[in-house]
Short mmCIF file of C-alpha atoms in Angstrom, two decimals:
data_model
loop_
_atom_site.label_atom_id
_atom_site.label_comp_id
_atom_site.label_asym_id
_atom_site.label_seq_id
_atom_site.Cartn_x
_atom_site.Cartn_y
_atom_site.Cartn_z
CA MET J 241 -17.26 31.52 -40.42
CA ILE J 242 -18.43 32.84 -37.06
CA LEU J 243 -21.00 30.02 -36.83
CA VAL J 244 -18.35 27.36 -37.49
CA PHE J 245 -16.09 28.79 -34.79
CA LEU J 246 -18.97 28.95 -32.31
CA LEU J 247 -19.95 25.33 -32.93
CA ALA J 248 -16.34 24.22 -32.50
CA SER J 249 -16.10 26.14 -29.23
CA LEU J 250 -19.30 24.59 -27.89
CA ALA J 251 -18.08 21.10 -28.78
CA SER J 252 -14.94 21.66 -26.72
CA LEU J 253 -17.06 22.42 -23.64
CA ALA J 254 -18.59 18.95 -23.48
CA THR J 255 -17.23 16.64 -20.80
CA PRO J 256 -14.62 14.41 -22.47
CA SER J 257 -15.03 10.66 -22.54
CA MET J 258 -13.53 8.73 -19.65
CA MET J 259 -9.83 7.98 -19.97
CA GLU J 260 -8.20 4.97 -18.36
CA LEU J 261 -4.67 4.93 -17.11
CA PRO J 262 -2.49 2.77 -19.38
CA GLN J 263 -2.27 -0.85 -18.29
CA ASP J 264 0.98 -2.80 -18.21
CA GLU J 265 0.98 -6.36 -19.49
CA MET J 266 2.01 -7.66 -16.07
CA ASN J 267 -0.33 -7.30 -13.12
CA ARG J 268 2.55 -7.39 -10.67
CA TYR J 269 6.09 -6.09 -10.70
CA VAL J 270 8.48 -8.48 -8.95
CA GLU J 271 12.14 -8.27 -8.07
CA ASP J 272 13.24 -9.30 -4.56
CA ASP J 273 9.77 -8.88 -3.05
CA PRO J 274 6.41 -8.65 -4.78
CA LEU J 275 5.03 -5.19 -5.48
CA TYR J 276 1.39 -4.52 -6.23
CA LEU J 277 -0.37 -1.92 -8.36
CA TYR J 278 -1.52 0.84 -6.00
CA THR J 279 -3.92 3.70 -6.73
CA LEU J 280 -3.55 6.89 -4.69
CA TYR J 281 -6.64 9.09 -4.90
CA MET J 282 -6.58 12.86 -4.57
CA ALA J 283 -9.09 13.36 -1.75
CA GLU J 284 -10.24 15.94 0.79
CA ARG J 285 -7.48 17.48 2.90
CA ASN J 286 -6.28 15.50 5.92
CA SER J 287 -5.23 17.74 8.81
CA ASN J 288 -2.52 15.33 9.98
CA ALA J 289 -0.97 15.09 6.52
CA GLY J 290 -1.22 18.80 5.69
CA GLY J 291 -1.33 20.31 2.22
CA ASP J 292 -4.41 21.16 0.16
CA GLY J 293 -5.45 17.58 -0.54
CA PHE J 294 -4.80 14.03 0.64
CA LEU J 295 -3.15 11.19 -1.33
CA THR J 296 -4.88 8.06 -0.04
CA THR J 297 -5.70 4.47 -1.02
CA ASP J 298 -9.29 5.04 0.15
CA ALA J 299 -11.49 6.10 -2.78
CA PRO J 300 -13.32 9.37 -1.94
CA ASP J 301 -16.86 7.94 -1.98
CA SER J 302 -18.23 9.23 1.32
CA GLY J 303 -20.49 12.23 1.69
CA SER J 304 -17.67 14.27 3.23
CA ASP J 305 -15.51 13.79 0.12
CA ASN J 306 -17.42 16.09 -2.20
CA GLN J 307 -15.72 17.56 -5.25
CA ARG J 308 -13.17 20.20 -4.45
CA ASN J 309 -11.70 22.50 -7.08
CA GLU J 310 -9.27 25.36 -6.66
CA SER J 311 -7.13 27.60 -8.80
CA ALA J 312 -3.51 26.60 -9.43
CA LEU J 313 -2.59 30.16 -10.45
CA GLY J 314 -0.33 31.89 -7.98
CA ASP J 315 0.40 29.47 -5.13
CA SER J 316 0.88 25.77 -5.91
CA LEU J 317 -1.66 23.19 -4.82
CA GLU J 318 -0.05 20.50 -2.68
CA PHE J 319 -1.23 16.91 -2.15
CA ARG J 320 0.39 14.63 0.44
CA THR J 321 0.27 11.03 1.62
CA PRO J 322 -0.05 10.30 5.34
CA VAL J 323 3.14 10.59 7.32
CA LEU J 324 4.50 7.10 6.64
CA LEU J 325 4.81 4.62 9.49
CA SER J 326 7.55 2.62 7.76
CA ASP J 327 9.65 2.81 4.62
CA PHE J 328 7.49 2.75 1.48
CA ARG J 329 9.14 1.17 -1.55
CA ILE J 330 7.76 2.39 -4.89
CA ALA J 331 8.50 1.35 -8.48
CA GLY J 332 7.48 3.26 -11.58
CA ARG J 333 5.82 1.71 -14.60
CA THR J 334 7.88 1.14 -17.72
CA THR J 335 7.73 3.38 -20.78
CA SER J 336 8.66 2.71 -24.40
CA ASN J 337 12.08 4.28 -23.74
CA ASN J 338 14.77 2.06 -22.27
CA GLY J 339 15.68 3.09 -18.73
CA GLU J 340 12.74 5.48 -18.40
CA TYR J 341 9.92 5.02 -15.90
CA LYS J 342 6.68 6.79 -15.10
CA ILE J 343 3.89 7.30 -12.62
CA PRO J 344 0.65 8.05 -14.54
CA LEU J 345 -1.44 10.84 -13.02
CA ASN J 346 -5.11 11.01 -13.98
CA VAL J 347 -6.37 14.53 -13.24
CA PHE J 348 -9.25 16.89 -14.03
CA LEU J 349 -8.31 20.38 -15.25
CA ARG J 350 -10.23 23.45 -16.39
CA ALA J 351 -8.59 26.50 -17.98
CA THR J 352 -10.69 29.60 -18.70
CA GLY J 353 -9.83 32.84 -20.46
CA GLY J 354 -10.01 34.47 -23.86
CA GLN J 355 -10.23 32.59 -27.13
CA GLN J 356 -6.49 32.78 -27.77
CA ASP J 357 -5.29 32.23 -24.19
CA VAL J 358 -3.26 29.22 -23.09
CA ALA J 359 -2.73 27.88 -19.56
CA THR J 360 0.41 25.92 -18.69
CA TYR J 361 0.15 23.48 -15.77
CA THR J 362 3.27 22.18 -13.99
CA PHE J 363 3.19 18.88 -12.07
CA THR J 364 6.01 18.09 -9.65
CA LEU J 365 6.46 14.86 -7.67
CA LYS J 366 8.64 15.16 -4.54
CA VAL J 367 9.87 12.41 -2.24
CA ASP J 368 11.22 12.41 1.31
CA THR J 369 14.34 10.19 1.21
CA ALA J 370 17.16 9.39 3.63
CA GLY J 371 19.12 12.20 1.99
CA GLY J 372 16.31 14.76 2.30
CA GLU J 373 13.50 15.87 0.00
CA ILE J 374 14.17 15.35 -3.69
CA THR J 375 12.25 16.19 -6.86
CA LYS J 376 11.54 12.89 -8.60
CA ALA J 377 9.70 14.12 -11.71
CA THR J 378 8.39 17.32 -13.29
CA GLU J 379 6.03 17.54 -16.28
CA GLN J 380 4.05 20.32 -17.97
CA LYS J 381 0.74 20.38 -19.81
CA GLU J 382 -0.59 23.20 -22.00
CA MET J 383 -4.33 23.71 -22.34
CA ASN J 384 -6.27 26.09 -24.55
CA ALA J 385 -8.51 28.29 -22.44
CA CYS J 386 -12.27 27.95 -22.63
CA ASP J 387 -14.34 31.13 -22.91
CA SER J 388 -16.61 30.97 -19.86
CA ILE J 389 -19.12 33.50 -21.25
CA LEU J 390 -20.17 31.11 -24.02
CA PRO J 391 -23.47 29.25 -23.54
CA GLY J 392 -23.12 26.15 -21.34
CA GLY J 393 -20.03 27.36 -19.52
CA CYS J 394 -16.81 25.35 -19.37
CA GLY J 395 -16.51 21.67 -18.51
CA TRP J 396 -13.65 19.69 -17.00
CA ASN J 397 -10.93 18.08 -19.10
CA GLN J 398 -9.67 14.68 -17.95
CA VAL J 399 -6.02 14.20 -18.86
CA VAL J 400 -3.25 11.71 -18.07
CA ILE J 401 0.11 13.19 -17.13
CA ASN J 402 3.05 10.78 -17.13
CA LEU J 403 5.47 11.80 -14.40
CA LYS J 404 8.70 10.40 -15.87
CA TRP J 405 12.28 9.90 -14.74
CA THR J 406 15.37 7.95 -15.80
CA GLY J 407 17.72 5.77 -13.79
CA ALA J 408 16.56 3.32 -11.15
CA GLN J 409 13.02 2.06 -11.45
CA GLU J 410 12.53 2.02 -7.69
CA PHE J 411 12.77 4.60 -4.96
CA THR J 412 11.91 4.60 -1.26
CA VAL J 413 9.95 7.12 0.75
CA ILE J 414 11.35 6.91 4.27
CA ALA J 415 9.40 6.34 7.48
CA ASP J 416 8.09 9.64 8.90
CA GLY J 417 8.33 11.09 5.38
CA GLN J 418 5.73 11.74 2.67
CA LEU J 419 5.14 11.50 -1.06
CA LYS J 420 4.04 14.92 -2.33
CA LEU J 421 2.45 16.19 -5.54
CA PHE J 422 2.57 19.89 -6.42
CA ILE J 423 0.41 21.43 -9.16
CA SER J 424 0.92 25.03 -10.28
CA ALA J 425 -0.19 26.97 -13.35
CA GLU J 426 0.38 30.09 -15.41
CA SER J 427 -1.94 31.59 -18.02
CA SER J 428 -1.46 34.07 -20.82
CA CYS J 429 -4.60 35.87 -19.65
CA GLU J 430 -3.10 36.81 -16.28
CA GLY J 431 -2.83 40.56 -15.87
CA SER J 432 -5.23 41.41 -18.69
CA SER J 433 -7.64 44.21 -17.78
CA GLY J 434 -10.75 43.03 -19.67
CA GLY J 435 -14.17 44.62 -19.53
CA PRO J 436 -17.31 43.64 -17.61
CA PHE J 437 -18.16 41.02 -20.24
CA SER J 438 -14.67 39.53 -20.46
CA PRO J 439 -14.27 35.83 -19.57
CA SER J 440 -12.73 34.83 -16.25
CA CYS J 441 -9.03 33.96 -16.20
CA ASP J 442 -8.24 30.81 -14.25
CA ALA J 443 -6.52 27.40 -14.29
CA GLU J 444 -8.28 25.02 -11.92
CA VAL J 445 -7.78 21.48 -10.60
CA ALA J 446 -10.59 19.20 -9.34
CA TRP J 447 -10.26 16.36 -6.82
CA GLY J 448 -12.34 14.44 -4.30
CA LYS J 449 -15.65 12.86 -5.36
CA PRO J 450 -16.60 14.45 -8.71
CA ASP J 451 -20.07 15.94 -8.99
CA ASP J 452 -21.00 14.68 -12.47
CA ILE J 453 -18.16 12.28 -13.37
CA THR J 454 -17.60 8.62 -12.48
CA ASP J 455 -13.83 8.80 -12.15
CA TYR J 456 -11.29 10.33 -9.79
CA SER J 457 -8.10 12.34 -9.88
CA SER J 458 -5.50 9.71 -8.97
CA MET J 459 -2.06 8.23 -9.64
CA GLU J 460 -0.82 4.64 -10.02
CA PHE J 461 2.46 2.87 -9.24
CA TRP J 462 3.92 -0.41 -7.98
CA ALA J 463 4.39 -0.63 -4.20
CA ASN J 464 3.98 -2.77 -1.09
CA ALA J 465 2.91 -0.91 2.04
CA LEU J 466 2.77 -4.16 4.05
CA ALA J 467 6.30 -5.44 3.46
CA GLY J 468 7.27 -4.83 7.11
CA SER J 469 4.68 -7.26 8.51
CA SER J 470 5.68 -10.58 10.10
CA VAL J 471 4.50 -13.62 12.07
CA ARG J 472 6.31 -15.48 14.85
CA LEU J 473 5.67 -18.96 16.27
CA GLN J 474 6.31 -19.24 20.01
CA GLN J 475 5.29 -21.01 23.19
CA PRO J 476 2.74 -19.49 25.59
CA GLY J 477 4.05 -16.65 27.72
CA ALA J 478 6.78 -15.68 25.28
CA LEU J 479 7.46 -12.06 24.44
CA TRP J 480 7.77 -10.88 20.83
CA THR J 481 11.54 -10.65 21.24
CA ASP J 482 11.86 -14.17 22.69
CA PRO J 483 13.19 -16.98 20.48
CA GLU J 484 10.83 -18.76 18.14
CA VAL J 485 10.05 -22.46 18.27
CA VAL J 486 10.02 -24.18 14.89
CA ASP J 487 10.57 -27.77 16.08
CA TRP J 488 7.56 -29.54 17.56
CA TYR J 489 6.94 -33.10 18.79
CA PRO J 490 3.87 -35.28 18.27
CA ASN J 491 3.42 -36.72 21.76
CA SER J 492 4.20 -33.74 23.94
CA MET J 493 2.14 -33.12 27.05
CA PRO J 494 -1.05 -31.14 26.24
CA ASP J 495 0.39 -27.97 27.77
CA ASP J 496 3.43 -28.30 25.54
CA ARG J 497 1.37 -28.71 22.38
CA GLU J 498 0.05 -25.16 22.62
CA MET J 499 1.37 -22.97 19.80
CA ASN J 500 1.21 -19.17 19.80
CA PHE J 501 0.97 -17.49 16.39
CA THR J 502 1.86 -13.84 16.99
CA VAL J 503 1.34 -11.40 14.12
CA ASP J 504 2.79 -7.93 13.77
CA VAL J 505 1.12 -6.04 10.91
CA ARG J 506 2.85 -2.91 9.63
CA ASP J 507 1.24 -0.78 6.93
CA SER J 508 3.26 2.21 5.76
CA LEU J 509 0.06 4.14 5.01
CA GLY J 510 -1.66 3.53 8.35
CA ARG J 511 -4.26 1.39 10.09
CA PHE J 512 -7.07 2.54 7.78
CA ASP J 513 -5.42 0.75 4.84
CA ILE J 514 -5.76 -2.73 6.44
CA GLN J 515 -8.87 -4.75 5.59
CA SER J 516 -8.20 -8.20 7.10
CA VAL J 517 -5.47 -10.26 8.78
CA SER J 518 -5.20 -14.06 8.88
CA VAL J 519 -2.64 -16.76 9.62
CA GLN J 520 -2.35 -20.20 8.00
CA LEU J 521 -0.43 -23.39 8.78
CA GLN J 522 -0.38 -26.01 6.01
CA ASP J 523 0.65 -29.61 6.64
CA PRO J 524 2.75 -31.74 4.25
CA SER J 525 -0.43 -33.10 2.62
CA GLY J 526 -1.61 -29.60 1.72
CA THR J 527 -4.33 -29.39 4.38
CA TYR J 528 -4.66 -26.16 6.33
CA VAL J 529 -4.63 -27.29 9.95
CA VAL J 530 -4.73 -23.61 10.97
CA ASP J 531 -6.61 -20.96 9.02
CA HIS J 532 -7.55 -18.19 11.43
CA SER J 533 -8.88 -14.74 10.59
CA PHE J 534 -8.30 -12.18 13.32
CA SER J 535 -11.28 -10.15 14.50
CA ASP J 536 -10.92 -6.46 15.33
CA ASN J 537 -11.03 -7.37 19.03
CA GLU J 538 -8.05 -9.69 18.61
CA LEU J 539 -5.83 -6.98 17.16
CA VAL J 540 -4.44 -4.15 19.27
CA GLU J 541 -2.46 -1.12 18.22
CA ASP J 542 1.17 -1.42 19.20
CA ASN J 543 3.95 0.98 18.20
CA ASN J 544 2.18 2.14 15.00
CA GLY J 545 1.24 -1.41 14.05
CA LEU J 546 -1.33 -4.08 14.86
CA ARG J 547 -0.39 -6.98 17.13
CA GLY J 548 -2.42 -10.14 17.68
CA VAL J 549 -1.99 -13.66 19.09
CA TYR J 550 -3.79 -16.86 18.09
CA GLN J 551 -3.36 -20.00 20.19
CA TRP J 552 -3.69 -23.49 18.76
CA VAL J 553 -3.13 -26.84 20.46
CA HIS J 554 -1.89 -29.35 17.95
CA PRO J 555 -3.38 -32.85 18.26
CA ALA J 556 -1.35 -35.84 19.38
CA ASN J 557 0.19 -37.93 16.62
CA VAL J 558 0.04 -34.99 14.24
CA GLU J 559 1.39 -35.70 10.76
CA HIS J 560 5.15 -35.36 10.79
CA GLY J 561 7.10 -33.36 8.24
CA GLU J 562 7.56 -29.79 7.04
CA TYR J 563 4.73 -27.30 7.53
CA GLU J 564 4.26 -23.97 5.77
CA LEU J 565 3.37 -20.95 7.90
CA THR J 566 2.05 -17.78 6.24
CA LEU J 567 0.57 -14.45 7.26
CA GLU J 568 -1.97 -12.98 4.85
CA VAL J 569 -2.95 -9.31 4.97
CA ILE J 570 -5.56 -7.84 2.62
CA ASP J 571 -5.74 -4.07 2.25
CA ILE J 572 -8.68 -1.87 1.25
CA GLN J 573 -7.73 -2.07 -2.44
CA GLY J 574 -7.85 -5.87 -2.37
CA HIS J 575 -4.12 -6.58 -2.47
CA SER J 576 -3.54 -9.97 -0.87
CA VAL J 577 -0.04 -9.83 0.61
CA LEU J 578 1.46 -13.14 1.77
CA ILE J 579 4.35 -13.09 4.23
CA GLU J 580 6.07 -16.48 4.36
CA HIS J 581 7.66 -17.78 7.55
CA THR J 582 10.58 -20.19 7.63
CA PRO J 583 9.41 -23.85 7.64
CA VAL J 584 7.97 -25.40 10.79
CA TYR J 585 8.78 -29.05 11.57
CA PHE J 586 6.81 -31.75 13.35
CA HIS J 587 9.17 -34.64 14.03
CA ARG J 588 8.25 -38.29 13.67
CA TYR J 589 9.04 -39.32 17.26
CA GLY J 590 8.99 -37.47 20.57
CA ILE J 591 7.71 -37.68 24.12
CA SER J 592 7.14 -35.24 26.96
CA ILE J 593 8.31 -35.94 30.50
CA ARG J 594 7.15 -33.52 33.20
CA HIS J 595 9.06 -33.43 36.48
CA ALA J 596 9.68 -31.10 39.41
CA LEU J 597 10.03 -27.31 39.19
CA ASP J 598 7.58 -27.20 36.26
CA ARG J 599 10.25 -28.47 33.91
CA THR J 600 9.31 -30.25 30.74
CA ALA J 601 11.81 -32.29 28.78
CA HIS J 602 11.08 -33.12 25.15
CA CYS J 603 13.08 -36.21 24.37
CA GLY J 604 12.75 -37.19 20.77
CA VAL J 605 14.46 -39.51 18.38
CA HIS J 606 13.54 -38.13 14.98
CA ARG J 607 14.74 -37.88 11.44
CA SER J 608 16.53 -34.73 10.47
CA ARG J 609 14.86 -32.13 8.26
CA PRO J 610 13.46 -32.07 5.71
CA ASP J 611 13.31 -35.65 4.38
CA ASP J 612 13.83 -37.58 7.62
CA THR J 613 16.77 -39.59 6.28
CA ASP J 614 19.32 -39.11 9.07
CA GLN J 615 18.66 -39.90 12.72
CA ASP J 616 19.54 -37.51 15.52
CA VAL J 617 18.53 -36.82 19.09
CA SER J 618 17.30 -33.52 20.49
CA GLN J 619 16.33 -32.38 23.93
CA ALA J 620 14.62 -29.20 25.10
CA HIS J 621 14.12 -27.93 28.62
CA ARG J 622 11.61 -25.29 29.61
CA ILE J 623 11.90 -23.61 32.99
CA GLY J 624 9.27 -21.16 34.20
CA GLY J 625 7.61 -20.83 30.80
CA ARG J 626 10.81 -20.04 28.82
CA SER J 627 12.53 -22.60 26.65
CA ALA J 628 16.03 -23.30 25.43
CA ARG J 629 16.87 -25.97 22.87
CA ARG J 630 20.03 -28.04 22.70
CA ARG J 631 20.90 -30.42 19.90
CA ALA J 632 23.28 -33.32 20.08
#
């Protein structure tokens, strides 16, 4: 009988097989705007974020992200995202219960104590909202304690905790706020005197880059940290707040064929989350007449975002019609986020006449948008680098 119990105890010490977070059938949740499946890793503490650990999209693979494990008995362990630079819209994943949603948390736990002891972990998700900090979800997990004096010691248990709530599927973490995860624990072995050969009493959590495991403590949910990004099409010398120019003419003077594509990239989680930025302009035939990837030198930090300008001079007699302008931002997890601009139009007819005082008049007889079926006349005057458009 004793041998059977000992063998069963030793079997429980082995590292469990890897567990994957449940996968939804859809790879993207969509309502008004597309949301993408994000993974937040529990990594080494970030001094700017605070807490005991950092919730980040950057997998903890570097040498400085070694495994960290601490006891959850007594004071709670706290994990925080960066202080958000813009509102961060999050949607939970669906459950089998109507109107119930979840954020799966994949976490490594280790409870030690006597053979009959049980540790109870409590997981609490808190959100900074416009109305203050709220508790979004709370779940508990009981674990039988492992006797640490047995041969081989005690291994880590990988478990999935579904942080569930009812009501609206979405919630928003406000700019300058944070998403926070608290983990606390209690154990039936706390307060026991024990002798010199008694097992240790603890309830630990592991995060960072695991020593002997090929997975991470992490959580998953639908989100879009780049939703606040945008692109504007303007003439040279224009400020970001100046009006855009979406009507262009095929036979303008060369100086008036210069188009400024100005991008403003906003990532709620910070600059580190951005992998690449590019802008595209597609003509009516489906050809990309502009497909420019911004280098690091072309992007400058501006008011917690990245700002860049690409200049392109369109050729004379460019194909007329409706053009599609998009901004593409790829983050470090490979999400390709497309921000669509309103259509840009190149009109069938138009000429440029330059006269005194550096004034340029675009006089064009063209077909109205988008199918060029009705004729109208438009005229634009630019004085000192600024433009104003008047339609007849």
